[in-house]
Each structure stands twice: as C-alpha cells, then as structure tokens.
C-alpha cells in the first residue's frame, strides 16, 4: 500500500501497541482515517485481524484494502467497569460491539458505538464507520447508519 506515513511514525504514534510487519498497514491506515482490512489477491477473501497468509487459500499475496465502512452490529455488550483506557467512560456505560462488515459474511471488527442512545442499539442494526480520537490518534468507531 502506498502511504505517506513511514513505519517509524506509526511506531511513534502507537507506543503502547505491538505494531509488527503484519499489522503495520492497519495502523498506518488509521492515521490516514482509513479502515484497512487484509484482502487476498488470489481468492478475493477478506480476513481480520491481519495475518501474513490467507487463511482460506494460504496465499501470501495479501493487500491491506480500504473497506466501505458499512456493516451491522453482530454482538453488543455494555461495560460497566474495566481497565482504564483513553476515551472510555464506564459510567455511561461503555458499548463494545463486534461489527460484521458489509464486504463479507463473517468478516468482523471489534469497536465501539458512538452517537447513539443506548436503548436504540440492538443486534442487526445497520451501522457506518465514523472516526473518534483516542490517545491523540484517529480511532475507527461505528454509529447507527442514517435511516
Ligand atoms: Zn486467499
């Protein structure tokens, strides 16, 4: 992937994250407000989290590819307590969601839901990618899709 952001800058911006060769494009993408998911060039399947080999066909021909940002809530929990984390307020309480991305059945991304009343959130609700800030970096969150 072509990017104006160097490996060194990615490491500097995520000092508490284990950035490695397999996931560096993911974090590079976040800094450019792009949600990148690895896609296999051999079979076309998407997979997340990033791995060097396609779990479907074992090809190493993988490209970090921007997703549409559309999906549905697959799993949803509300945390009333947890480890301290930047931008997380457990008093609210804090929603943690697994979003199934529109690109492929079973392609899921763990995130949080913003700009929503807790009572309106449910499994199967269409959501769309939006960006919040955590620890000074862009963070991919999801919000209910416009009706
Ligand atoms: Zn493949």
CSV table of C-alpha atoms and ligand atoms in Angstrom, one decimal:
chain,number,residue,atom,x,y,z
A,1,UNK,CA,0.0,0.0,0.0
A,2,UNK,CA,1.3,3.5,-0.8
A,3,UNK,CA,1.2,5.8,2.1
A,4,UNK,CA,2.8,9.0,3.2
A,5,UNK,CA,3.2,7.7,6.7
A,6,UNK,CA,6.5,6.0,7.5
A,7,UNK,CA,7.0,2.8,9.6
A,8,UNK,CA,8.8,5.0,12.2
A,9,UNK,CA,5.9,7.4,12.5
A,10,UNK,CA,3.5,4.5,13.0
A,11,UNK,CA,5.7,3.1,15.8
A,12,UNK,CA,5.9,6.6,17.4
A,13,UNK,CA,2.2,7.2,17.3
A,14,UNK,CA,1.3,3.8,18.9
A,15,UNK,CA,3.9,3.4,21.7
A,16,UNK,CA,1.7,1.0,23.7
A,17,UNK,CA,0.7,-1.1,20.7
A,18,UNK,CA,2.6,-4.2,19.4
A,19,UNK,CA,2.9,-2.9,15.9
A,20,UNK,CA,4.6,-5.5,13.7
A,21,UNK,CA,5.1,-6.2,10.0
A,22,UNK,CA,1.8,-7.9,9.7
A,23,UNK,CA,-0.4,-5.2,11.2
A,24,UNK,CA,1.6,-2.0,10.4
A,25,UNK,CA,-0.6,-1.2,7.4
A,26,UNK,CA,-3.7,-1.4,9.6
A,27,UNK,CA,-2.3,1.3,11.9
A,28,UNK,CA,-0.8,3.3,9.0
A,29,UNK,CA,-4.4,3.3,7.7
A,30,UNK,CA,-5.9,4.5,10.9
A,31,UNK,CA,-3.5,7.5,10.9
A,32,UNK,CA,-5.0,8.4,7.5
A,33,UNK,CA,-8.5,7.7,8.7
A,34,UNK,CA,-8.9,4.6,6.5
A,35,UNK,CA,-10.1,1.3,7.9
A,36,UNK,CA,-7.9,-1.2,6.1
A,37,UNK,CA,-8.6,-5.0,6.1
A,38,UNK,CA,-6.3,-7.5,4.5
A,39,UNK,CA,-7.7,-9.0,1.3
A,40,UNK,CA,-6.2,-11.9,-0.6
A,41,UNK,CA,-5.4,-11.2,-4.2
A,42,UNK,CA,-5.5,-14.9,-5.0
A,43,UNK,CA,-9.0,-15.8,-3.8
A,44,UNK,CA,-10.5,-12.4,-3.0
A,45,UNK,CA,-11.4,-13.2,0.6
A,46,UNK,CA,-11.0,-10.6,3.3
A,47,UNK,CA,-9.6,-11.5,6.7
A,48,UNK,CA,-9.2,-9.7,10.0
A,49,UNK,CA,-7.1,-9.5,12.2
A,50,UNK,CA,-4.1,-9.1,9.8
A,51,UNK,CA,-2.1,-12.2,9.0
A,52,UNK,CA,0.7,-12.8,6.5
A,53,UNK,CA,-1.0,-15.8,4.9
A,54,UNK,CA,-4.6,-16.0,3.6
A,55,UNK,CA,-6.5,-18.4,6.0
A,56,UNK,CA,-8.7,-19.5,3.1
A,57,UNK,CA,-6.1,-20.4,0.4
A,58,UNK,CA,-2.7,-19.9,2.1
A,59,UNK,CA,-1.6,-17.3,-0.4
A,60,UNK,CA,0.9,-14.7,0.7
A,61,UNK,CA,-0.4,-12.3,-1.9
A,62,UNK,CA,-2.2,-10.0,0.6
A,63,UNK,CA,-3.2,-6.3,0.2
A,64,UNK,CA,-4.4,-4.1,3.0
A,65,UNK,CA,-7.6,-2.7,1.4
A,66,UNK,CA,-9.9,0.0,2.5
A,67,UNK,CA,-13.4,-1.2,3.4
A,68,UNK,CA,-16.7,0.7,2.7
A,69,UNK,CA,-17.4,1.3,6.4
A,70,UNK,CA,-20.8,-0.2,6.2
A,71,UNK,CA,-21.9,-3.1,8.5
A,72,UNK,CA,-24.3,-4.4,11.1
A,73,UNK,CA,-23.9,-4.9,14.8
A,74,UNK,CA,-23.2,-8.6,15.3
A,75,UNK,CA,-22.6,-8.6,19.0
A,76,UNK,CA,-23.0,-5.9,21.6
A,77,UNK,CA,-22.2,-5.6,25.3
A,78,UNK,CA,-22.0,-2.7,27.7
A,79,UNK,CA,-19.1,-2.5,30.1
A,80,UNK,CA,-19.8,-1.0,33.5
A,81,UNK,CA,-16.2,-1.4,34.6
A,82,UNK,CA,-12.9,-2.3,33.0
A,83,UNK,CA,-9.3,-1.4,32.7
A,84,UNK,CA,-8.6,2.4,32.3
A,85,UNK,CA,-8.5,3.2,28.6
A,86,UNK,CA,-8.2,6.5,26.7
A,87,UNK,CA,-11.6,7.9,25.8
A,88,UNK,CA,-13.6,5.2,27.6
A,89,UNK,CA,-16.2,6.2,30.2
A,90,UNK,CA,-17.6,3.2,32.1
A,91,UNK,CA,-20.1,5.4,33.9
A,92,UNK,CA,-22.1,5.8,30.7
A,93,UNK,CA,-21.7,2.6,30.4
A,94,UNK,CA,-19.2,1.9,27.5
A,95,UNK,CA,-20.6,0.0,24.5
A,96,UNK,CA,-18.3,-2.7,22.9
A,97,UNK,CA,-19.5,-4.0,19.6
A,98,UNK,CA,-18.4,-6.6,17.1
A,99,UNK,CA,-19.5,-5.2,13.7
A,100,UNK,CA,-19.9,-7.6,10.7
A,101,UNK,CA,-18.6,-5.6,7.8
A,102,UNK,CA,-20.6,-5.5,4.6
A,103,UNK,CA,-17.7,-6.8,2.5
A,104,UNK,CA,-18.0,-10.4,3.5
A,105,UNK,CA,-20.1,-12.7,5.7
A,106,UNK,CA,-18.2,-13.4,8.9
A,107,UNK,CA,-15.8,-10.5,8.5
A,108,UNK,CA,-16.0,-8.8,11.9
A,109,UNK,CA,-14.3,-5.9,13.6
A,110,UNK,CA,-14.3,-5.1,17.3
A,111,UNK,CA,-15.1,-1.5,18.0
A,112,UNK,CA,-17.3,0.9,20.0
A,113,UNK,CA,-20.6,2.5,19.0
A,114,UNK,CA,-21.0,6.3,19.3
A,115,UNK,CA,-23.6,9.0,18.6
A,116,UNK,CA,-26.4,6.6,19.7
A,117,UNK,CA,-28.9,6.3,22.5
A,118,UNK,CA,-28.2,3.0,24.3
A,119,UNK,CA,-31.8,2.0,24.1
A,120,UNK,CA,-31.8,2.1,20.3
A,121,UNK,CA,-28.8,-0.2,19.9
A,122,UNK,CA,-29.5,-3.8,19.0
A,123,UNK,CA,-28.1,-6.8,17.2
A,124,UNK,CA,-28.5,-6.4,13.4
A,125,UNK,CA,-28.7,-2.6,13.5
A,126,UNK,CA,-27.0,-1.1,10.4
A,127,UNK,CA,-24.0,1.0,11.3
A,128,UNK,CA,-21.5,3.1,9.5
A,129,UNK,CA,-17.8,3.9,10.2
A,130,UNK,CA,-17.0,7.2,11.9
A,131,UNK,CA,-13.8,8.4,13.4
A,132,UNK,CA,-13.2,9.4,17.0
A,133,UNK,CA,-9.9,10.3,18.7
A,134,UNK,CA,-8.2,8.1,21.3
A,135,UNK,CA,-4.7,8.8,22.7
A,136,UNK,CA,-4.4,11.6,20.1
A,137,UNK,CA,-4.9,9.2,17.2
A,138,UNK,CA,-7.9,8.6,14.9
A,139,UNK,CA,-9.9,5.6,16.1
A,140,UNK,CA,-12.5,3.7,14.0
A,141,UNK,CA,-15.8,3.7,15.7
A,142,UNK,CA,-19.3,3.0,14.3
A,143,UNK,CA,-22.5,4.9,14.5
A,144,UNK,CA,-26.1,4.0,13.6
A,145,UNK,CA,-26.5,4.4,9.8
A,146,UNK,CA,-28.7,7.2,8.6
A,147,UNK,CA,-32.3,5.9,8.1
B,1,LIG,ZN1,-6.8,-16.5,-0.4
